[in-house]
mmCIF file of C-alpha atoms in Angstrom:
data_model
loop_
_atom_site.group_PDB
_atom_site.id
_atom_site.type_symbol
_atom_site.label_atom_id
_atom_site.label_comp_id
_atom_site.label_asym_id
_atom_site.label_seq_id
_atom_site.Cartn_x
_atom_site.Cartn_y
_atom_site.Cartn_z
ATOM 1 C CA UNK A 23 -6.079 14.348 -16.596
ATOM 2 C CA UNK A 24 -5.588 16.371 -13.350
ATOM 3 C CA UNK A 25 -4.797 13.971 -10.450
ATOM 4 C CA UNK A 26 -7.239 15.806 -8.132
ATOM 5 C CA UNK A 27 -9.860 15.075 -10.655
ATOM 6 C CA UNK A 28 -9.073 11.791 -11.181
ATOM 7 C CA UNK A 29 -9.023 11.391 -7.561
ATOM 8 C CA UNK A 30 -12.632 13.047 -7.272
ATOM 9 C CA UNK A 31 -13.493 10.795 -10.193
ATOM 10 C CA UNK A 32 -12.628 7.534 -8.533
ATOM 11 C CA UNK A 33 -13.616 8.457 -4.650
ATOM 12 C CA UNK A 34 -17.547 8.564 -7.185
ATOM 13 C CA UNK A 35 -17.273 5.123 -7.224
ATOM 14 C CA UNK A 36 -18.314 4.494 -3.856
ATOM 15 C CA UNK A 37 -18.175 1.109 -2.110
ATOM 16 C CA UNK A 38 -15.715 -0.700 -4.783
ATOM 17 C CA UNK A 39 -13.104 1.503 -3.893
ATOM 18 C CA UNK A 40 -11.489 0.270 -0.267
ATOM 19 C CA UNK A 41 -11.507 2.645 2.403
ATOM 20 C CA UNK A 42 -9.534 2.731 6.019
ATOM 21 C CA UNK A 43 -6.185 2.303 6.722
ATOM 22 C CA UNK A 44 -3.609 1.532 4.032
ATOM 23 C CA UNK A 45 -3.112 -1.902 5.128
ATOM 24 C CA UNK A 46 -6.485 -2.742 4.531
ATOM 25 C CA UNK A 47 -6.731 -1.372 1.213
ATOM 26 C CA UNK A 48 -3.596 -3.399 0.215
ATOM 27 C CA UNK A 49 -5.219 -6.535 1.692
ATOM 28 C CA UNK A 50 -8.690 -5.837 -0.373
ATOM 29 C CA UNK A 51 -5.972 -5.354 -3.358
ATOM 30 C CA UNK A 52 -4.594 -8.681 -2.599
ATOM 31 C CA UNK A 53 -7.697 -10.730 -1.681
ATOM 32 C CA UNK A 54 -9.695 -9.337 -4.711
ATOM 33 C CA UNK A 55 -6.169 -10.809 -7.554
ATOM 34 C CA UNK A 56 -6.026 -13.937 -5.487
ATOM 35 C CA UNK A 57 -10.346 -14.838 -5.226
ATOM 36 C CA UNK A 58 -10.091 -13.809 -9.148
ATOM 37 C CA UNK A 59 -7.354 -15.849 -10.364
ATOM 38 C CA UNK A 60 -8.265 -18.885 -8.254
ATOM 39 C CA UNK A 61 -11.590 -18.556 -10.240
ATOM 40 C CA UNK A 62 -10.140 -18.173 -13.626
ATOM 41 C CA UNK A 63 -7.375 -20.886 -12.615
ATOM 42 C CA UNK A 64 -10.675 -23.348 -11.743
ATOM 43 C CA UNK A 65 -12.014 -22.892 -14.861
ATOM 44 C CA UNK A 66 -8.767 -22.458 -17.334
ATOM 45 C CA UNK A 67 -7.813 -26.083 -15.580
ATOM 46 C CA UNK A 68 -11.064 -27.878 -15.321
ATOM 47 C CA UNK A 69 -11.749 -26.696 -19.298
ATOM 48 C CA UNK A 70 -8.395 -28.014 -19.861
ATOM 49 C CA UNK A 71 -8.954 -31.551 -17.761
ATOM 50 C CA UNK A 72 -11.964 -32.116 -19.377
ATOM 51 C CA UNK A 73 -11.277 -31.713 -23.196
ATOM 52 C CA UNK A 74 -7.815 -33.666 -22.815
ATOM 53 C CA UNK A 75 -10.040 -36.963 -21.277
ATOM 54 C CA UNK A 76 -12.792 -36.245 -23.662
ATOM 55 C CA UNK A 77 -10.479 -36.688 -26.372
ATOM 56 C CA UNK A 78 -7.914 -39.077 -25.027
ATOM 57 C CA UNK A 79 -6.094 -41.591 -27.428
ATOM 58 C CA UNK A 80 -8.497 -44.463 -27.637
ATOM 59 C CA UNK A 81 -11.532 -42.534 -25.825
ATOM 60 C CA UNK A 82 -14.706 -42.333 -27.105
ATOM 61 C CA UNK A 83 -15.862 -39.002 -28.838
ATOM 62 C CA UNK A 84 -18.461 -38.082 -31.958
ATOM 63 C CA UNK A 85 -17.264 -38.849 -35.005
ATOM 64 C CA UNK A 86 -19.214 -36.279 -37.036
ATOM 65 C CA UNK A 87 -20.966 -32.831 -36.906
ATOM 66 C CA UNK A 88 -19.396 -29.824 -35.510
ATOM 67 C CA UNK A 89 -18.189 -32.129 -32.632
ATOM 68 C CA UNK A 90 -15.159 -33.965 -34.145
ATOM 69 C CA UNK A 91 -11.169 -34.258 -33.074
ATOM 70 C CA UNK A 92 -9.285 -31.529 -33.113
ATOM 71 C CA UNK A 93 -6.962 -31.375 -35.870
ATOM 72 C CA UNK A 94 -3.248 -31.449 -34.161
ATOM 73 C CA UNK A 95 -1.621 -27.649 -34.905
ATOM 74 C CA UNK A 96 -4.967 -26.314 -35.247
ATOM 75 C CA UNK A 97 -7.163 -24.208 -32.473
ATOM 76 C CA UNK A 98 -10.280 -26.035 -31.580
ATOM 77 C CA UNK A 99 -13.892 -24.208 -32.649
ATOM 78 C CA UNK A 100 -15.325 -26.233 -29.631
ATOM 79 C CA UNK A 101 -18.365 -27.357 -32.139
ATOM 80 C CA UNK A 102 -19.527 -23.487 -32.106
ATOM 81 C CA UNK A 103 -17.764 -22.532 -34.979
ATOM 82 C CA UNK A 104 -15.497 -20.305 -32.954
ATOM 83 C CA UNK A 105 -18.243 -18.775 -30.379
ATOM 84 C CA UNK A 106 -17.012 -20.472 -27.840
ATOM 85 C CA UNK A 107 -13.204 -19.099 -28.477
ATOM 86 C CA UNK A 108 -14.344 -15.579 -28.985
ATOM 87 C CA UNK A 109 -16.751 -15.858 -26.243
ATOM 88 C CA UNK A 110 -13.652 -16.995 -23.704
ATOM 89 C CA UNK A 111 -11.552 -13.850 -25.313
ATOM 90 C CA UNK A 112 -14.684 -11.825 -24.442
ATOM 91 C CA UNK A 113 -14.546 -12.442 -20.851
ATOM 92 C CA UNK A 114 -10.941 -12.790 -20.050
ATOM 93 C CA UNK A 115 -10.972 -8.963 -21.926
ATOM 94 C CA UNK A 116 -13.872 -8.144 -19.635
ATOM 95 C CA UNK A 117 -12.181 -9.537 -15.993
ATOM 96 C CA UNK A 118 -8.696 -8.131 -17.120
ATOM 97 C CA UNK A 119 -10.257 -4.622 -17.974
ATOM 98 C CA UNK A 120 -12.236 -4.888 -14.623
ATOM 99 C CA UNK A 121 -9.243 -5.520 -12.671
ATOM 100 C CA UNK A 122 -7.120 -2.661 -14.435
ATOM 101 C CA UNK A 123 -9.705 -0.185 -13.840
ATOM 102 C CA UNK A 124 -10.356 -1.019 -10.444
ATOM 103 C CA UNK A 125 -6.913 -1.229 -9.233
ATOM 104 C CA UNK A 126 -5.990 1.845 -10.747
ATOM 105 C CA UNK A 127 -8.430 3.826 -8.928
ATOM 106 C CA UNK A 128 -7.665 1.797 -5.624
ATOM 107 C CA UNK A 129 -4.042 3.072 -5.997
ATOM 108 C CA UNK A 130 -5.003 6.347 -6.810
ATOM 109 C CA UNK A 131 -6.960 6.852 -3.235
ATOM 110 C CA UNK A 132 -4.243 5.126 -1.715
ATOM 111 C CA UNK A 133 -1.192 7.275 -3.486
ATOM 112 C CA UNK A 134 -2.317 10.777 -3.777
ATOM 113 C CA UNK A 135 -2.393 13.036 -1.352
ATOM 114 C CA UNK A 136 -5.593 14.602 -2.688
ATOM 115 C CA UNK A 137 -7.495 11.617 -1.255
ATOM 116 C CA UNK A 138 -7.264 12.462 2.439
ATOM 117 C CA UNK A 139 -9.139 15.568 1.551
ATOM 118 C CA UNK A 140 -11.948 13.778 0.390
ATOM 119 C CA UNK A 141 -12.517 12.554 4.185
ATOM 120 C CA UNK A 142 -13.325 14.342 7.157
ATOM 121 C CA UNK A 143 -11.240 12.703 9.236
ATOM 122 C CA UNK A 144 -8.694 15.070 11.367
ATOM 123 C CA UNK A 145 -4.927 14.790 9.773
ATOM 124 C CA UNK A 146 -1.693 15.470 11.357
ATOM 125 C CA UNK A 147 0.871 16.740 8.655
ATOM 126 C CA UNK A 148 4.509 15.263 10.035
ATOM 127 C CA UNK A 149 7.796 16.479 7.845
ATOM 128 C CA UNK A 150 10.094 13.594 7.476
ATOM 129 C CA UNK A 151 13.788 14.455 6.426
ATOM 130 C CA UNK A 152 16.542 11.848 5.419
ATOM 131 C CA UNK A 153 19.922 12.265 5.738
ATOM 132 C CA UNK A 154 23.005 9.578 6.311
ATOM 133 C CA UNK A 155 21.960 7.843 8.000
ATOM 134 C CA UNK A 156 19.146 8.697 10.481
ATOM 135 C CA UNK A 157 15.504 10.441 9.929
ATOM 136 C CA UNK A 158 14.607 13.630 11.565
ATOM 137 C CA UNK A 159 10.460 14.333 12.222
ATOM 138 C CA UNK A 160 9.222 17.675 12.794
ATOM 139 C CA UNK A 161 5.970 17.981 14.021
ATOM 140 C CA UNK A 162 3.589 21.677 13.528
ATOM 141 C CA UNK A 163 4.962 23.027 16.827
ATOM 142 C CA UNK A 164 8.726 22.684 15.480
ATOM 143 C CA UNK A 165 9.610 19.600 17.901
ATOM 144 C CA UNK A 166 11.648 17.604 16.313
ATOM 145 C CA UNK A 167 12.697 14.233 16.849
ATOM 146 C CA UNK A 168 14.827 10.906 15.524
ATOM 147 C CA UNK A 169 11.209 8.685 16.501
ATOM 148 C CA UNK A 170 7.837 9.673 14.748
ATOM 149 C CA UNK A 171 5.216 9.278 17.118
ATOM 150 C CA UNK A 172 1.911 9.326 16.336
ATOM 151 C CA UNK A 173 -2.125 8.481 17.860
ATOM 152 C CA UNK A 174 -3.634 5.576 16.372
ATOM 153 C CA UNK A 175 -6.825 6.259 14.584
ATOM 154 C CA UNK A 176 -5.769 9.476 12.935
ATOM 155 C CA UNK A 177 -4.553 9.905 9.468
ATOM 156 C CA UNK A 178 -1.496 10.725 9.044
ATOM 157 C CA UNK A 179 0.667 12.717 6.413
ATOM 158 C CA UNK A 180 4.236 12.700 5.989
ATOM 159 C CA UNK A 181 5.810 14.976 4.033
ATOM 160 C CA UNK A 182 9.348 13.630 2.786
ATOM 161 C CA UNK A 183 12.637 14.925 1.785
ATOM 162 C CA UNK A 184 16.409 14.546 2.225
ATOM 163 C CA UNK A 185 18.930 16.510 3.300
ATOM 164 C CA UNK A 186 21.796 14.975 1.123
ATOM 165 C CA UNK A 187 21.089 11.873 -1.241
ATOM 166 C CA UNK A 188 18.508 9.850 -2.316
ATOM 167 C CA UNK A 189 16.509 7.617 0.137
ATOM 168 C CA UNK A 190 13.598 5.996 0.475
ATOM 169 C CA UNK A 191 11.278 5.962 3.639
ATOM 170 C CA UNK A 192 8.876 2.890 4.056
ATOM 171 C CA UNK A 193 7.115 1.577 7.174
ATOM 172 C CA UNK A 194 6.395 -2.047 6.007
ATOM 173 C CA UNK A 195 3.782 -2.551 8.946
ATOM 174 C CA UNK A 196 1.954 -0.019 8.055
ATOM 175 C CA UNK A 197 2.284 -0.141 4.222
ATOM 176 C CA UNK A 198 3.278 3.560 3.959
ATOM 177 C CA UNK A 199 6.817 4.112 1.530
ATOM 178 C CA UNK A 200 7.975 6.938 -0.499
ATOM 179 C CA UNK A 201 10.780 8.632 -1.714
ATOM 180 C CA UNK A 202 12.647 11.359 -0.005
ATOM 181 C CA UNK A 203 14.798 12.973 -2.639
ATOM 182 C CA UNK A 204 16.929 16.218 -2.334
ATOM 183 C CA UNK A 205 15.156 19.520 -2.925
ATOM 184 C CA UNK A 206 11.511 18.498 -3.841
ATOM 185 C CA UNK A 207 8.937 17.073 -1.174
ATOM 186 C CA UNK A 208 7.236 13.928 -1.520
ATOM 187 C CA UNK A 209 4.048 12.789 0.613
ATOM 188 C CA UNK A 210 2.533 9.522 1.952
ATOM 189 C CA UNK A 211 0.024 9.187 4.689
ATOM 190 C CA UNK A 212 -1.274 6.048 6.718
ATOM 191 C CA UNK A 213 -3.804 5.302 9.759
ATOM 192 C CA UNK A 214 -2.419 3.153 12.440
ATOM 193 C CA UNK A 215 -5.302 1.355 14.305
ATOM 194 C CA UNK A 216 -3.170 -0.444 16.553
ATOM 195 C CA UNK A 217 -1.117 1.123 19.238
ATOM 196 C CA UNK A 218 2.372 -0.048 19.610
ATOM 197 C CA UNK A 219 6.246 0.264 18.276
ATOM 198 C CA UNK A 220 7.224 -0.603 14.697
ATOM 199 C CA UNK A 221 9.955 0.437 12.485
ATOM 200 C CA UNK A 222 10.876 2.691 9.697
ATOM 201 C CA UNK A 223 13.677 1.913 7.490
ATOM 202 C CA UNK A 224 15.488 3.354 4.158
ATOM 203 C CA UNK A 225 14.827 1.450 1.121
ATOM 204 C CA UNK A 226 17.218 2.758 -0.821
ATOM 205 C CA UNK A 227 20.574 2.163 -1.021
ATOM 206 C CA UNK A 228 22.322 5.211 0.140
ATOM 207 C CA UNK A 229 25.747 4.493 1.539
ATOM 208 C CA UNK A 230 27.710 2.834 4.085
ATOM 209 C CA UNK A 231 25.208 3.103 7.164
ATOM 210 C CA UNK A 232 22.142 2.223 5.009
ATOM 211 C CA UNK A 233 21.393 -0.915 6.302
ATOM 212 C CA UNK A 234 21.212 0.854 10.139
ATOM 213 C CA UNK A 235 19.294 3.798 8.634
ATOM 214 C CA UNK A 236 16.210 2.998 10.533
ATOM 215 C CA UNK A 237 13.537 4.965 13.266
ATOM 216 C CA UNK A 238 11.463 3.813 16.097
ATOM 217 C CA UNK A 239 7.083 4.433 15.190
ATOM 218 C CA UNK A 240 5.290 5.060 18.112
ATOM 219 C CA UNK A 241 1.455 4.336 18.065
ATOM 220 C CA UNK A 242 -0.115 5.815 20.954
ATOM 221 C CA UNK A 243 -3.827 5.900 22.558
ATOM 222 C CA UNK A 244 -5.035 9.649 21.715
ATOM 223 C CA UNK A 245 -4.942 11.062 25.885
ATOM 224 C CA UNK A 246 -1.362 9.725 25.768
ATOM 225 C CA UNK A 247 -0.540 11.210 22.733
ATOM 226 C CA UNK A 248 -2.057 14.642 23.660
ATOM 227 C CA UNK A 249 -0.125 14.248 27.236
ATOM 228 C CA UNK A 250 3.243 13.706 25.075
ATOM 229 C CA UNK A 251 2.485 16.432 22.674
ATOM 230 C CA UNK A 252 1.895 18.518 25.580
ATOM 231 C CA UNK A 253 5.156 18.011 26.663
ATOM 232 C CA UNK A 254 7.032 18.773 23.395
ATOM 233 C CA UNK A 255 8.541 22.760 22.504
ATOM 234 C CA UNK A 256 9.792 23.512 19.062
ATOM 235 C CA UNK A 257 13.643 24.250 18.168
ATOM 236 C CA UNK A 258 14.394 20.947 18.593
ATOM 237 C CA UNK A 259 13.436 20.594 22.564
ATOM 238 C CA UNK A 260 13.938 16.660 22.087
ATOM 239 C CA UNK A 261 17.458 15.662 21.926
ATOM 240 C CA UNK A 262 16.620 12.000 21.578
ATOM 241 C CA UNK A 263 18.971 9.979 19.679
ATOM 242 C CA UNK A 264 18.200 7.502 16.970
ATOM 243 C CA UNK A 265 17.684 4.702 19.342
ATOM 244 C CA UNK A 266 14.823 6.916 21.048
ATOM 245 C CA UNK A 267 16.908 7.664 24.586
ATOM 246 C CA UNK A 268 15.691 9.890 26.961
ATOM 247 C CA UNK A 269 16.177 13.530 25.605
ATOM 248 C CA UNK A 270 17.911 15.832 28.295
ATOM 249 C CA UNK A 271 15.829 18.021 29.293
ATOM 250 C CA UNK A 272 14.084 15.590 31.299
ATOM 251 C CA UNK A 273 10.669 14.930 29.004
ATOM 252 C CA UNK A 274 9.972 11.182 28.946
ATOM 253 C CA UNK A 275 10.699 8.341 26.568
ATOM 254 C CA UNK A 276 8.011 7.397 24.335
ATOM 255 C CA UNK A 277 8.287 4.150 25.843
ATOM 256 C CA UNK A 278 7.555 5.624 28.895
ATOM 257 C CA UNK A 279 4.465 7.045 27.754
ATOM 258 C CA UNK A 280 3.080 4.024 26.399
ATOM 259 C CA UNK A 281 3.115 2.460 29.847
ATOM 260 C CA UNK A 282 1.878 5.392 31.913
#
């Protein structure tokens, strides 16, 4: 199957499938496995509780009918003559099914790049390019930079790929990872609700400096982001290094910008 369609397939599906940031839909992921197996771990436990005092050595239990001991090596009809064994097969097929299904298509929205067109919601396209042992960002004007700054509230897609060997770009805060691997392009996106400064690191072990391959993530309010923007040229007009300096030409830190 096409990924677009199955995409345009699961965004049918309405309210099941999470929506929002990235984070969120992880969360709902998360929630969803641990309400579900707290239920089934209730039941599996309480089932098991029950039957082990009910027929405890010296207990008191029917004697005859469907109801008598188990034999020891032997599974237990539960006095339905199996029902009650298929029916529990039944239902763990059903929840596990469920859960497949549903989590699929939740990772499909979340993975594929063909789910941001499904919203209207105004994107910013950002290429990201790896290379030992710093990340480069190159915004649609041609700035460049070693810090990805971004407005919060907007979706945004990063298009990934390394200049040398194989590493792996991942904001943890923001749940957003991929690949950048020599010669193709990968993508990820991710909506940052919160402005602020987190960090992007490699997550893939790519030589010597790999541990201090990491890049500042500015989250700024939308006027300050336009004001920065503003301020940007292409050809590389920020000369910032990878600890986010001041570039020379006189523009001001990010940092600065968040405290205007």
């Amino acid at each position: 199957m096409n990924t677009g369609v199955a995409v345009q397939s699961v965004v049918q599906i309405g309210d099941l499938i999470p929506r929002g940031t990235r984070m969120n839909v992880f969360q709902s992921i998360y929630w969803v496995f641990i309400a579900l197996g707290t239920l089934v771990g209730v039941v599996v436990v309480g089932y098991m509780v029950y039957n082990a005092y009910r027929y405890r050595e010296g207990g008191s239990h029917a004697e005859d009918g469907d109801d008598e001991r188990p034999t020891l090596g032997e599974i237990p009809t539960g006095g339905g003559k199996g029902r009650k064994l298929f029916l529990s097969f039944g239902l763990s097929a059903v929840v596990v099914i469920s859960l497949i299904v549903w989590t699929y298509g939740t990772l499909l929205y979340v993975e594929s790049p063909v789910a941001a067109q499904e919203s209207d919601q105004e994107e910013l396209e950002i290429q990201v390019v790896g290379r030992q042992f710093s990340w480069e960002f190159v915004y649609p004007n041609g700035h460049s930079s070693f810090e990805l700054v971004v407005p919060e509230d907007t979706r945004v897609r990063l298009v990934v790929t390394s200049d040398d060997v194989f590493h792996n770009f991942g904001i943890p805060s923001l749940r957003a990872k991929t690949d950048a691997i020599p010669g193709q392009t990968t993508e990820t996106w991710f909506i940052a609700d919160q402005p602020g400064e987190y960090q992007a690191h490699c997550y893939e072990l790519c030589g010597a400096g790999h541990s201090g391959m990491n890049a500042n993530v500015v989250v700024m309010q939308q006027s300050a982001y336009d004001e920065w923007y503003a301020n940007t040229s292409g050809g590389g007009g920020n000369t910032s290094d990878t600890s986010g300096n001041a570039s020379e030409n006189g523009t001001r830190t990010t940092s600065e910008a968040l405290t205007a």
